[in-house]
Every structure is written in C-alpha cells, then in structure tokens.
Tab-separated table of C-alpha atoms and ligand atoms in Angstrom:
chain	number	residue	atom	x	y	z
A	283	UNK	CA	0.055	-0.218	0.108
A	284	UNK	CA	1.376	3.422	-1.005
A	285	UNK	CA	0.002	6.486	1.281
A	286	UNK	CA	0.291	10.050	-0.280
A	287	UNK	CA	-0.591	13.233	1.323
A	288	UNK	CA	-1.374	15.748	-1.259
A	289	UNK	CA	-1.320	19.622	-0.977
A	290	UNK	CA	-3.827	21.690	-3.523
A	291	UNK	CA	-3.268	25.804	-3.167
A	292	UNK	CA	-3.659	26.951	-6.959
A	293	UNK	CA	-6.188	29.298	-6.269
A	294	UNK	CA	-8.594	30.057	-3.594
A	295	UNK	CA	-9.035	26.784	-1.731
A	296	UNK	CA	-6.485	25.038	0.574
A	297	UNK	CA	-6.852	21.223	0.466
A	298	UNK	CA	-4.946	18.581	2.193
A	299	UNK	CA	-5.706	15.031	1.529
A	300	UNK	CA	-4.442	11.561	2.126
A	301	UNK	CA	-5.107	9.016	-0.211
A	302	UNK	CA	-3.896	5.304	-0.602
A	303	UNK	CA	-3.025	3.397	-3.754
A	304	UNK	CA	-4.197	6.310	-5.832
A	305	UNK	CA	-7.986	6.054	-5.125
A	306	UNK	CA	-8.858	5.261	-1.407
A	307	UNK	CA	-9.584	8.319	0.175
A	308	UNK	CA	-8.501	8.408	3.765
A	309	UNK	CA	-9.246	12.107	4.497
A	310	UNK	CA	-9.897	15.055	2.310
A	311	UNK	CA	-10.259	18.769	3.719
A	312	UNK	CA	-10.754	21.893	1.825
A	313	UNK	CA	-10.846	25.006	3.162
A	314	UNK	CA	-12.682	27.490	1.030
A	315	UNK	CA	-11.997	30.987	0.741
A	316	UNK	CA	-15.137	32.407	-0.965
A	317	UNK	CA	-16.426	34.498	2.039
A	318	UNK	CA	-12.795	36.542	1.863
A	319	UNK	CA	-13.430	36.959	-1.848
A	320	UNK	CA	-17.076	37.180	-2.461
A	321	UNK	CA	-17.457	41.090	-2.030
A	322	UNK	CA	-15.114	41.508	-4.912
A	323	UNK	CA	-16.808	39.125	-7.339
A	324	UNK	CA	-13.768	37.295	-7.640
A	325	UNK	CA	-10.470	35.810	-6.384
A	326	UNK	CA	-7.869	38.635	-5.374
A	327	UNK	CA	-4.481	36.841	-5.707
A	328	UNK	CA	-2.739	38.672	-2.853
A	329	UNK	CA	-5.641	37.818	-0.341
A	330	UNK	CA	-5.516	34.182	-1.559
A	331	UNK	CA	-2.035	33.547	-0.940
A	332	UNK	CA	-2.140	35.221	2.466
A	333	UNK	CA	-4.856	33.018	3.432
A	334	UNK	CA	-2.769	30.046	2.662
A	335	UNK	CA	-0.261	31.025	4.437
A	336	UNK	CA	-2.266	31.541	7.651
A	337	UNK	CA	-4.216	28.181	7.303
A	338	UNK	CA	-2.129	25.479	5.425
A	339	UNK	CA	-0.190	24.179	8.695
A	340	UNK	CA	-3.514	23.828	10.279
A	341	UNK	CA	-5.221	22.093	7.538
A	342	UNK	CA	-2.307	19.542	7.053
A	343	UNK	CA	-2.666	18.806	10.976
A	344	UNK	CA	-6.009	18.448	10.987
A	345	UNK	CA	-6.149	15.994	7.944
A	346	UNK	CA	-3.517	13.846	9.321
A	347	UNK	CA	-5.329	13.465	12.522
A	348	UNK	CA	-8.637	12.758	10.677
A	349	UNK	CA	-6.724	9.790	9.065
A	350	UNK	CA	-5.664	8.583	12.763
A	351	UNK	CA	-2.238	9.681	12.284
A	352	UNK	CA	-1.781	13.152	14.208
A	353	UNK	CA	1.328	14.682	13.973
A	354	UNK	CA	3.543	13.781	16.767
A	355	UNK	CA	6.924	15.727	17.499
A	356	UNK	CA	10.437	13.462	16.383
A	357	UNK	CA	8.071	10.666	14.801
A	358	UNK	CA	7.443	11.490	10.971
A	359	UNK	CA	3.654	10.156	10.140
A	360	UNK	CA	3.030	6.896	7.811
A	361	UNK	CA	3.037	8.762	4.668
A	362	UNK	CA	5.057	7.354	1.544
A	363	UNK	CA	5.418	10.820	-0.672
A	364	UNK	CA	4.116	14.473	-0.421
A	365	UNK	CA	2.121	15.526	-3.685
A	366	UNK	CA	1.802	18.927	-4.556
A	367	UNK	CA	-0.025	20.933	-7.510
A	368	UNK	CA	2.784	23.085	-8.530
A	369	UNK	CA	1.203	24.393	-12.001
A	370	UNK	CA	-0.817	26.150	-13.191
A	371	UNK	CA	-2.492	28.840	-11.020
A	372	UNK	CA	-1.757	31.989	-9.133
A	373	UNK	CA	2.002	32.169	-8.387
A	374	UNK	CA	1.577	33.344	-4.960
A	375	UNK	CA	-0.958	30.863	-4.070
A	376	UNK	CA	1.007	27.968	-5.617
A	377	UNK	CA	4.278	29.162	-3.634
A	378	UNK	CA	2.700	28.234	-0.505
A	379	UNK	CA	1.919	24.859	-1.023
A	380	UNK	CA	4.954	23.877	-3.005
A	381	UNK	CA	7.211	25.485	-0.256
A	382	UNK	CA	5.126	23.684	2.421
A	383	UNK	CA	5.364	20.322	0.285
A	384	UNK	CA	9.216	20.768	-0.057
A	385	UNK	CA	9.270	21.325	3.537
A	386	UNK	CA	7.423	18.383	4.502
A	387	UNK	CA	9.510	16.133	1.751
A	388	UNK	CA	12.787	17.614	3.537
A	389	UNK	CA	11.541	17.174	7.184
A	390	UNK	CA	10.092	13.652	6.723
A	391	UNK	CA	12.538	12.393	4.184
A	392	UNK	CA	10.273	11.889	1.509
A	393	UNK	CA	9.827	11.684	-2.210
A	394	UNK	CA	8.111	14.865	-3.451
A	395	UNK	CA	5.953	14.880	-6.411
A	396	UNK	CA	4.979	17.785	-8.633
A	397	UNK	CA	1.402	17.612	-9.869
A	398	UNK	CA	-0.123	19.389	-12.594
A	399	UNK	CA	-3.720	20.783	-11.443
A	400	UNK	CA	-5.588	20.226	-14.743
A	401	UNK	CA	-4.310	16.629	-15.237
A	402	UNK	CA	-5.596	15.863	-11.615
A	403	UNK	CA	-8.746	17.589	-12.588
A	404	UNK	CA	-9.017	14.634	-15.301
A	405	UNK	CA	-8.041	11.781	-13.288
A	406	UNK	CA	-10.504	13.065	-10.337
A	407	UNK	CA	-13.417	11.216	-12.219
A	408	UNK	CA	-11.861	8.005	-11.347
A	409	UNK	CA	-12.008	8.952	-7.700
A	410	UNK	CA	-14.821	9.038	-5.337
A	411	UNK	CA	-16.778	5.865	-6.702
A	412	UNK	CA	-18.843	3.876	-4.284
A	413	UNK	CA	-16.700	1.638	-2.213
A	414	UNK	CA	-16.634	-1.420	-3.926
A	415	UNK	CA	-15.703	0.535	-7.185
A	416	UNK	CA	-13.282	2.332	-5.339
A	417	UNK	CA	-11.568	-1.001	-4.027
A	418	UNK	CA	-11.374	-2.265	-7.615
A	419	UNK	CA	-7.935	-3.511	-8.877
A	420	UNK	CA	-5.672	-0.543	-10.139
A	421	UNK	CA	-5.763	-1.879	-13.536
A	422	UNK	CA	-9.219	-1.179	-13.876
A	423	UNK	CA	-8.764	2.693	-14.169
A	424	UNK	CA	-5.922	2.093	-16.891
A	425	UNK	CA	-8.539	0.218	-19.047
A	426	UNK	CA	-10.726	3.408	-19.317
A	427	UNK	CA	-8.142	4.976	-21.612
A	428	UNK	CA	-7.615	6.283	-24.078
A	429	UNK	CA	-10.249	9.101	-23.566
A	430	UNK	CA	-11.248	12.473	-24.650
A	431	UNK	CA	-11.186	14.749	-21.810
A	432	UNK	CA	-12.652	18.062	-21.000
A	433	UNK	CA	-11.377	20.345	-18.074
A	434	UNK	CA	-14.081	23.026	-17.320
A	435	UNK	CA	-13.119	25.561	-14.336
A	436	UNK	CA	-12.567	28.967	-13.055
A	437	UNK	CA	-9.380	29.353	-14.990
A	438	UNK	CA	-9.369	26.546	-17.905
A	439	UNK	CA	-11.529	25.207	-20.346
A	440	UNK	CA	-9.338	22.682	-22.495
A	441	UNK	CA	-10.198	19.640	-24.412
A	442	UNK	CA	-7.377	16.718	-24.507
A	443	UNK	CA	-6.542	13.235	-25.780
A	444	UNK	CA	-5.839	11.356	-23.035
A	445	UNK	CA	-3.275	8.246	-23.348
A	446	UNK	CA	-2.026	7.996	-19.869
A	447	UNK	CA	-3.378	9.752	-16.574
A	448	UNK	CA	0.237	11.344	-16.628
A	449	UNK	CA	0.152	12.733	-20.370
A	450	UNK	CA	-2.249	14.706	-22.131
A	451	UNK	CA	-2.534	15.954	-25.669
A	452	UNK	CA	-4.156	19.236	-26.328
A	453	UNK	CA	-6.942	19.161	-28.837
A	454	UNK	CA	-8.495	22.740	-27.899
A	455	UNK	CA	-8.835	25.319	-25.480
A	456	UNK	CA	-10.492	28.477	-24.859
A	457	UNK	CA	-9.278	31.668	-26.703
A	458	UNK	CA	-10.357	34.138	-24.172
A	459	UNK	CA	-12.326	33.379	-20.901
A	460	UNK	CA	-12.508	30.100	-19.260
A	461	UNK	CA	-15.966	28.625	-18.889
A	462	UNK	CA	-16.440	29.035	-15.151
A	463	UNK	CA	-14.885	32.475	-15.443
A	464	UNK	CA	-18.101	33.475	-17.733
A	465	UNK	CA	-20.362	31.680	-15.130
A	466	UNK	CA	-18.740	34.078	-12.189
A	467	UNK	CA	-19.024	37.174	-14.501
A	468	UNK	CA	-22.422	36.552	-15.823
A	469	UNK	CA	-23.816	35.792	-12.153
A	470	UNK	CA	-22.064	39.192	-11.511
A	471	UNK	CA	-24.046	40.847	-14.284
A	472	UNK	CA	-27.116	39.414	-13.129
A	473	UNK	CA	-26.540	40.514	-9.332
A	474	UNK	CA	-26.312	36.585	-8.234
A	475	UNK	CA	-23.167	36.596	-6.067
A	476	UNK	CA	-19.951	34.642	-6.078
A	477	UNK	CA	-19.115	31.889	-6.952
A	478	UNK	CA	-21.160	32.470	-10.011
A	479	UNK	CA	-21.788	28.690	-11.321
A	480	UNK	CA	-23.711	27.429	-8.478
A	481	UNK	CA	-25.834	30.704	-8.217
A	482	UNK	CA	-26.566	30.633	-11.810
A	483	UNK	CA	-28.031	27.062	-11.575
A	484	UNK	CA	-29.640	27.520	-8.649
A	485	UNK	CA	-31.664	30.568	-9.965
A	486	UNK	CA	-32.019	28.953	-13.586
A	487	UNK	CA	-33.925	25.798	-12.212
A	488	UNK	CA	-36.927	28.307	-12.171
A	489	UNK	CA	-36.244	29.692	-15.783
A	490	UNK	CA	-37.006	29.036	-19.309
A	491	UNK	CA	-33.963	27.673	-20.954
A	492	UNK	CA	-35.115	28.844	-24.185
A	493	UNK	CA	-36.439	32.268	-23.316
A	494	UNK	CA	-33.440	34.323	-24.886
A	495	UNK	CA	-31.773	33.097	-28.008
A	496	UNK	CA	-27.857	33.662	-27.018
A	497	UNK	CA	-25.604	33.072	-30.077
A	498	UNK	CA	-23.429	29.713	-29.603
A	499	UNK	CA	-19.467	30.523	-30.425
A	500	UNK	CA	-18.751	27.302	-32.478
A	501	UNK	CA	-15.686	28.786	-33.727
A	502	UNK	CA	-14.674	27.988	-37.225
A	503	UNK	CA	-15.236	24.860	-39.148
A	504	UNK	CA	-14.643	22.091	-37.035
A	505	UNK	CA	-12.105	23.933	-34.353
A	506	UNK	CA	-12.071	22.227	-31.038
A	507	UNK	CA	-11.508	25.864	-29.712
A	508	UNK	CA	-13.954	27.632	-27.428
A	509	UNK	CA	-14.814	31.377	-26.878
A	510	UNK	CA	-16.936	32.750	-24.000
A	511	UNK	CA	-16.248	36.366	-24.120
A	512	UNK	CA	-19.200	37.203	-26.838
A	513	UNK	CA	-22.053	35.539	-24.556
A	514	UNK	CA	-20.860	37.686	-21.712
A	515	UNK	CA	-21.229	40.900	-23.431
A	516	UNK	CA	-24.405	39.486	-25.213
A	517	UNK	CA	-26.040	38.956	-21.460
A	518	UNK	CA	-24.976	42.345	-20.385
A	519	UNK	CA	-26.654	44.397	-23.467
A	520	UNK	CA	-29.495	42.018	-23.188
A	521	UNK	CA	-30.201	42.872	-19.601
A	522	UNK	CA	-29.081	46.355	-19.278
A	523	UNK	CA	-29.413	47.512	-22.988
A	524	UNK	CA	-27.314	47.873	-26.058
A	525	UNK	CA	-24.071	49.121	-25.240
A	526	UNK	CA	-24.617	49.521	-21.801
A	527	UNK	CA	-22.192	49.774	-18.991
A	528	UNK	CA	-21.699	47.201	-16.119
A	529	UNK	CA	-23.434	49.683	-13.858
A	530	UNK	CA	-26.354	50.406	-15.700
A	531	UNK	CA	-29.839	49.339	-14.258
A	532	UNK	CA	-31.159	45.821	-15.097
A	533	UNK	CA	-34.242	46.934	-17.484
A	534	UNK	CA	-37.636	45.990	-15.592
A	535	UNK	CA	-38.930	43.602	-17.858
A	536	UNK	CA	-35.991	41.260	-17.822
A	537	UNK	CA	-36.639	37.864	-15.724
A	538	UNK	CA	-33.432	36.984	-14.021
A	539	UNK	CA	-34.282	33.097	-14.122
A	540	UNK	CA	-35.004	33.165	-17.793
A	541	UNK	CA	-31.537	34.806	-18.602
A	542	UNK	CA	-29.764	32.742	-16.302
A	543	UNK	CA	-31.526	29.293	-17.543
A	544	UNK	CA	-30.677	30.506	-21.291
A	545	UNK	CA	-27.115	31.390	-20.679
A	546	UNK	CA	-26.647	27.865	-18.948
A	547	UNK	CA	-28.176	26.112	-21.480
A	548	UNK	CA	-26.395	28.022	-24.359
A	549	UNK	CA	-23.068	27.287	-22.433
A	550	UNK	CA	-23.206	23.651	-21.345
A	551	UNK	CA	-24.769	22.448	-24.446
A	552	UNK	CA	-21.715	24.052	-26.511
A	553	UNK	CA	-19.614	22.087	-24.162
A	554	UNK	CA	-21.498	18.935	-24.916
A	555	UNK	CA	-21.461	19.434	-28.649
A	556	UNK	CA	-17.408	20.236	-28.390
A	557	UNK	CA	-16.977	16.998	-26.609
A	558	UNK	CA	-19.060	15.088	-28.885
A	559	UNK	CA	-17.100	16.693	-31.985
A	560	UNK	CA	-13.782	15.734	-30.333
A	561	UNK	CA	-14.997	12.000	-29.675
A	562	UNK	CA	-16.045	11.663	-33.500
A	563	UNK	CA	-12.598	13.327	-34.436
A	564	UNK	CA	-10.540	11.013	-32.347
A	565	UNK	CA	-12.867	8.005	-32.946
A	566	UNK	CA	-12.894	7.517	-29.284
A	567	UNK	CA	-15.708	6.025	-27.011
A	568	UNK	CA	-14.632	7.058	-23.336
A	569	UNK	CA	-15.195	10.750	-22.284
A	570	UNK	CA	-13.983	12.303	-18.988
A	571	UNK	CA	-15.108	15.610	-17.668
A	572	UNK	CA	-13.625	17.346	-14.898
A	573	UNK	CA	-13.235	20.851	-13.076
A	574	UNK	CA	-15.591	23.011	-11.021
A	575	UNK	CA	-18.367	23.405	-13.782
A	576	UNK	CA	-18.333	19.605	-14.401
A	577	UNK	CA	-20.496	19.867	-10.737
A	578	UNK	CA	-23.158	21.709	-13.272
A	579	UNK	CA	-26.530	19.557	-12.997
A	580	UNK	CA	-27.693	20.601	-16.390
A	581	UNK	CA	-24.308	19.637	-17.979
A	582	UNK	CA	-24.472	16.176	-16.393
A	583	UNK	CA	-28.019	15.885	-17.732
A	584	UNK	CA	-26.908	16.611	-21.430
A	585	UNK	CA	-23.557	14.624	-20.962
A	586	UNK	CA	-25.997	11.307	-19.659
A	587	UNK	CA	-28.091	12.050	-22.740
A	588	UNK	CA	-25.030	12.170	-24.890
A	589	UNK	CA	-23.976	8.872	-23.606
A	590	UNK	CA	-27.302	7.160	-23.655
A	591	UNK	CA	-27.663	8.262	-27.323
A	592	UNK	CA	-24.273	7.574	-28.792
A	593	UNK	CA	-23.157	4.682	-26.596
A	594	UNK	CA	-20.219	6.545	-25.114
A	595	UNK	CA	-18.967	6.020	-21.555
A	596	UNK	CA	-19.046	9.528	-19.826
A	597	UNK	CA	-17.435	9.933	-16.576
A	598	UNK	CA	-17.360	12.657	-14.173
A	599	UNK	CA	-16.534	12.930	-10.432
A	600	UNK	CA	-18.718	13.278	-7.524
A	601	UNK	CA	-19.431	17.159	-6.873
A	602	UNK	CA	-17.089	17.402	-4.206
A	603	UNK	CA	-14.079	16.215	-6.537
A	604	UNK	CA	-15.237	18.718	-9.056
A	605	UNK	CA	-13.885	21.605	-7.584
A	606	UNK	CA	-10.587	22.251	-6.264
A	607	UNK	CA	-9.305	19.500	-3.858
A	608	UNK	CA	-6.157	17.589	-3.156
A	609	UNK	CA	-7.607	14.377	-3.032
A	610	UNK	CA	-7.427	14.461	-6.877
A	611	UNK	CA	-3.533	15.508	-6.435
A	612	UNK	CA	-2.627	12.846	-3.919
A	613	UNK	CA	-4.409	10.317	-6.701
A	614	UNK	CA	-2.640	11.442	-9.774
A	615	UNK	CA	0.720	11.537	-7.277
A	616	UNK	CA	0.609	7.899	-7.086
A	617	UNK	CA	0.469	7.270	-10.585
A	618	UNK	CA	3.435	9.701	-11.144
A	619	UNK	CA	5.522	7.968	-8.435
A	620	UNK	CA	4.633	4.725	-9.943
A	621	UNK	CA	6.221	6.136	-13.004
A	622	UNK	CA	9.128	7.419	-11.207
A	623	UNK	CA	8.540	11.240	-12.043
A	624	UNK	CA	9.558	12.357	-8.647
A	625	UNK	CA	10.896	15.935	-8.131
A	626	UNK	CA	13.715	17.279	-6.127
A	627	UNK	CA	13.839	20.343	-3.777
A	628	UNK	CA	14.272	22.701	-6.806
A	629	UNK	CA	10.389	22.094	-7.901
A	630	UNK	CA	9.033	25.458	-8.685
A	631	UNK	CA	5.865	26.990	-8.682
A	632	UNK	CA	4.692	27.432	-12.632
A	633	UNK	CA	1.783	29.616	-12.976
A	634	UNK	CA	1.450	29.047	-16.853
A	635	UNK	CA	-0.863	26.475	-18.254
A	636	UNK	CA	1.223	23.717	-19.841
A	637	UNK	CA	0.350	22.960	-23.494
B	907	KG4	O1	-12.037	23.611	-10.538
B	907	KG4	P1	-12.380	24.939	-9.714
B	907	KG4	O2	-12.693	24.758	-8.334
B	907	KG4	O3	-11.164	26.052	-9.674
B	907	KG4	C1	-10.158	26.375	-10.890
B	907	KG4	O4	-9.348	25.370	-11.019
B	907	KG4	O5	-10.600	27.299	-11.417
B	907	KG4	O6	-13.529	25.759	-10.465
B	907	KG4	C2	-14.225	26.811	-10.038
B	907	KG4	C3	-15.171	27.366	-11.142
B	907	KG4	C4	-15.725	28.526	-10.723
B	907	KG4	O7	-16.001	29.238	-11.838
B	907	KG4	C5	-17.388	28.308	-10.282
B	907	KG4	O8	-18.451	29.452	-10.486
B	907	KG4	C6	-17.843	27.049	-11.218
B	907	KG4	O9	-16.356	26.228	-11.231
B	907	KG4	N1	-18.583	26.430	-10.768
B	907	KG4	C7	-19.864	25.820	-11.273
B	907	KG4	C8	-20.467	25.118	-10.554
B	907	KG4	N2	-19.917	24.781	-9.564
B	907	KG4	C9	-18.675	25.369	-9.507
B	907	KG4	N3	-20.218	26.262	-12.801
B	907	KG4	C10	-21.168	25.850	-13.026
B	907	KG4	N4	-21.987	24.984	-12.133
B	907	KG4	C11	-21.887	24.593	-11.154
B	907	KG4	N5	-22.470	24.004	-10.338
B	908	ZN	ZN1	-9.112	23.690	-10.484
C-alpha cells in the first residue's frame, strides 16, 4: 500500500488529502476562501496567498489527525510521499503549497511529487466512487484509456486526448475566458453573487432555457477551441441595454431566471457538442469531464443523454471532487510516483498552463 499526502493551493482553496494507492480517500479537507473573495466578485490573488499561508499548517495537522495519524514531534507520520499541485495557478498561492510540500518532504525524508492541477482534474473522475468500485484493482482505471478529456473550471476550458493519466495531448482550448469565469462574470452582471456557477444554476431552475436565444460561439469549421467572451457581453446588453455599462440598471422587463437558464443552456450545450465533436474526430468511445463546472447539473444531464444516445462512456467526479481538492492531487501523485516522476527540492511554482 502506498499512502500519499496531497496539497492543493493553486487558487482560493486550501486542500490537503491522504489517499492510498491512488484511489482510496482516507481524509480530504478543503478550506474554501469564498467568504474572503465574494465581496470582490472574484479571487483577489494577494488575499488568496495570504490566506493559504495562514491556514495551511492547520489544515495539514487536521487532515493527518482525521486519518488517525496525528503529527507527533520527532516521529514522521506513516506517509510514503508528498504530492503538490505546482502548476498552473496564481503564483503566490502555488508558492505556499510548493514551499510547504518541500519542507515536509525534507523534514520527513519523503519523495516529492509535482502534480499538474489540470491533469488532476481529469484524474478526479476515477475517484470517489462507491466503496466497491473504489476498491477495484488498479488496472481497471487504466482500461478506461484512451479517452477524450474536457476540463471546465474557473481558470481553464480545454479538451485533451488522454492516453495515460500522466500525459495529455491538447486538442483545443478557450481563446478568451474560461467557462467558469463566464459563469462568474454573468452571475455578477445578473447580481447573483460569487461563485457564479452554483448561483446561476440555482436561479436557472425556475427559468425557461429557451427564453433568450444567445448566440453559440462554435468557432470556425471543426475547431475544438472555445470562446466565451461574446456571450458575457450579450448577457450584459440584453439585461441592461445595447452598449450599456456594467453599472447601468437591469431593465424592468428582464426575468433573471430566464436569462440565467438561457445562458446556462447555451454554454453547457456548447460544451457537450464540442466534446461530441472531439470524440467523433478522435474515434473515441470514452470521455472524461472534470473541473468546477463539471458539478453543473444541467451539464451532467446533457452528458448522460449524449452517452445514452451515442453509446459513449462518459465519466465525471462526484460534485465534491469537481471543484479544487487535494484528493485528486494525491491520487494522480500515486501514478507519477509509480512512473518514477519524482521531483527534487528545486521544484518551483509554474503559473502558466502547460500545452
Ligand atoms: O475547478 P475549480 O474549483 O477552480 C479552478 O481550477 O478554476 O472551478 C471553479 C469554477 C468557478 O468558476 C465556479 O463558478 C464553477 O467552477 N462552478 C460551477 C458550478 N460549481 C462551480 N459552474 C457551473 N455550475 C456549477 N454547479
Ligand atoms: Zn481547478
């Protein structure tokens, strides 16, 4: 059995988890900073990194205690390696996790594993299943590949061809905003608060998905790239008037639930269509969807419908493993360790998305 302690601090969640053999979650703690950022309508990098510094050691202590192995002076806990998300993300936030991981690896004399946060969002779809499935032999999850993977989060919207859990070939990506960012900005335009994804979904339940025909930006030909900045502006002009500024009042005849539902439908159906396009192009039968937006219920409904209609197998994580967490970091860390992809103490935070 290989037990890995994972650390996640790429953005505004401080996560620490302990995972056995890449799939059995022993403890998984996420401390969200949402209350610190919500009045700004988005993540403030300087506030995020300070908050990580303030809480990371406490979260590590409480996660180890929950696993039944509290930290005792002079005795390293029964952990086989330290995995940390070192890219991509906000540089100040990443640095807190990476520096902490290096200190633990040095103090406890353990291997250090640098994990790509986006690859971990894909891997999360293999985790958090029912007890029986979780304890399935490891080779089962290798049988899921190759797959087409879609990562949809606050910072990323990318399609990959995944041949191994540790390497992904980019098929397409957003040319402007990430889809989660579009949810957050549209929620702010509609006065629905932060984070925007869950807020829009909640309100959309009482709206008509066909009320407003927002234009879908499919991009040229059979492109697998995405664009979400147009729809954000379309929502602004629809609700507040053509060429209106963000602070103009919402027109009285506007139904917020209808706009929220129409926006959500336009965006999630576009994601599903692009995923289907990628599967057709790559000739694949398995798709994996991860990242915060994968928690969206309407997206899951449309994905299940696509799976039923076309016979595809489409996997996504349980909602708690869609948004940022350290279980996915420790989980993927296991496979990197298996492949000997261990880092040394020169591991550095890398804020840029790897292509
Ligand atoms: O993966 P994540 O926690 O952080 C990044 O790596 O960016 O994703 C956060 C994003 C936010 O933009 C949030 O609005 C969005 O995921 N999100 C959702 C839902 N839950 C979270 N978007 C749509 N529907 C949801 N239910
Ligand atoms: Zn993320």
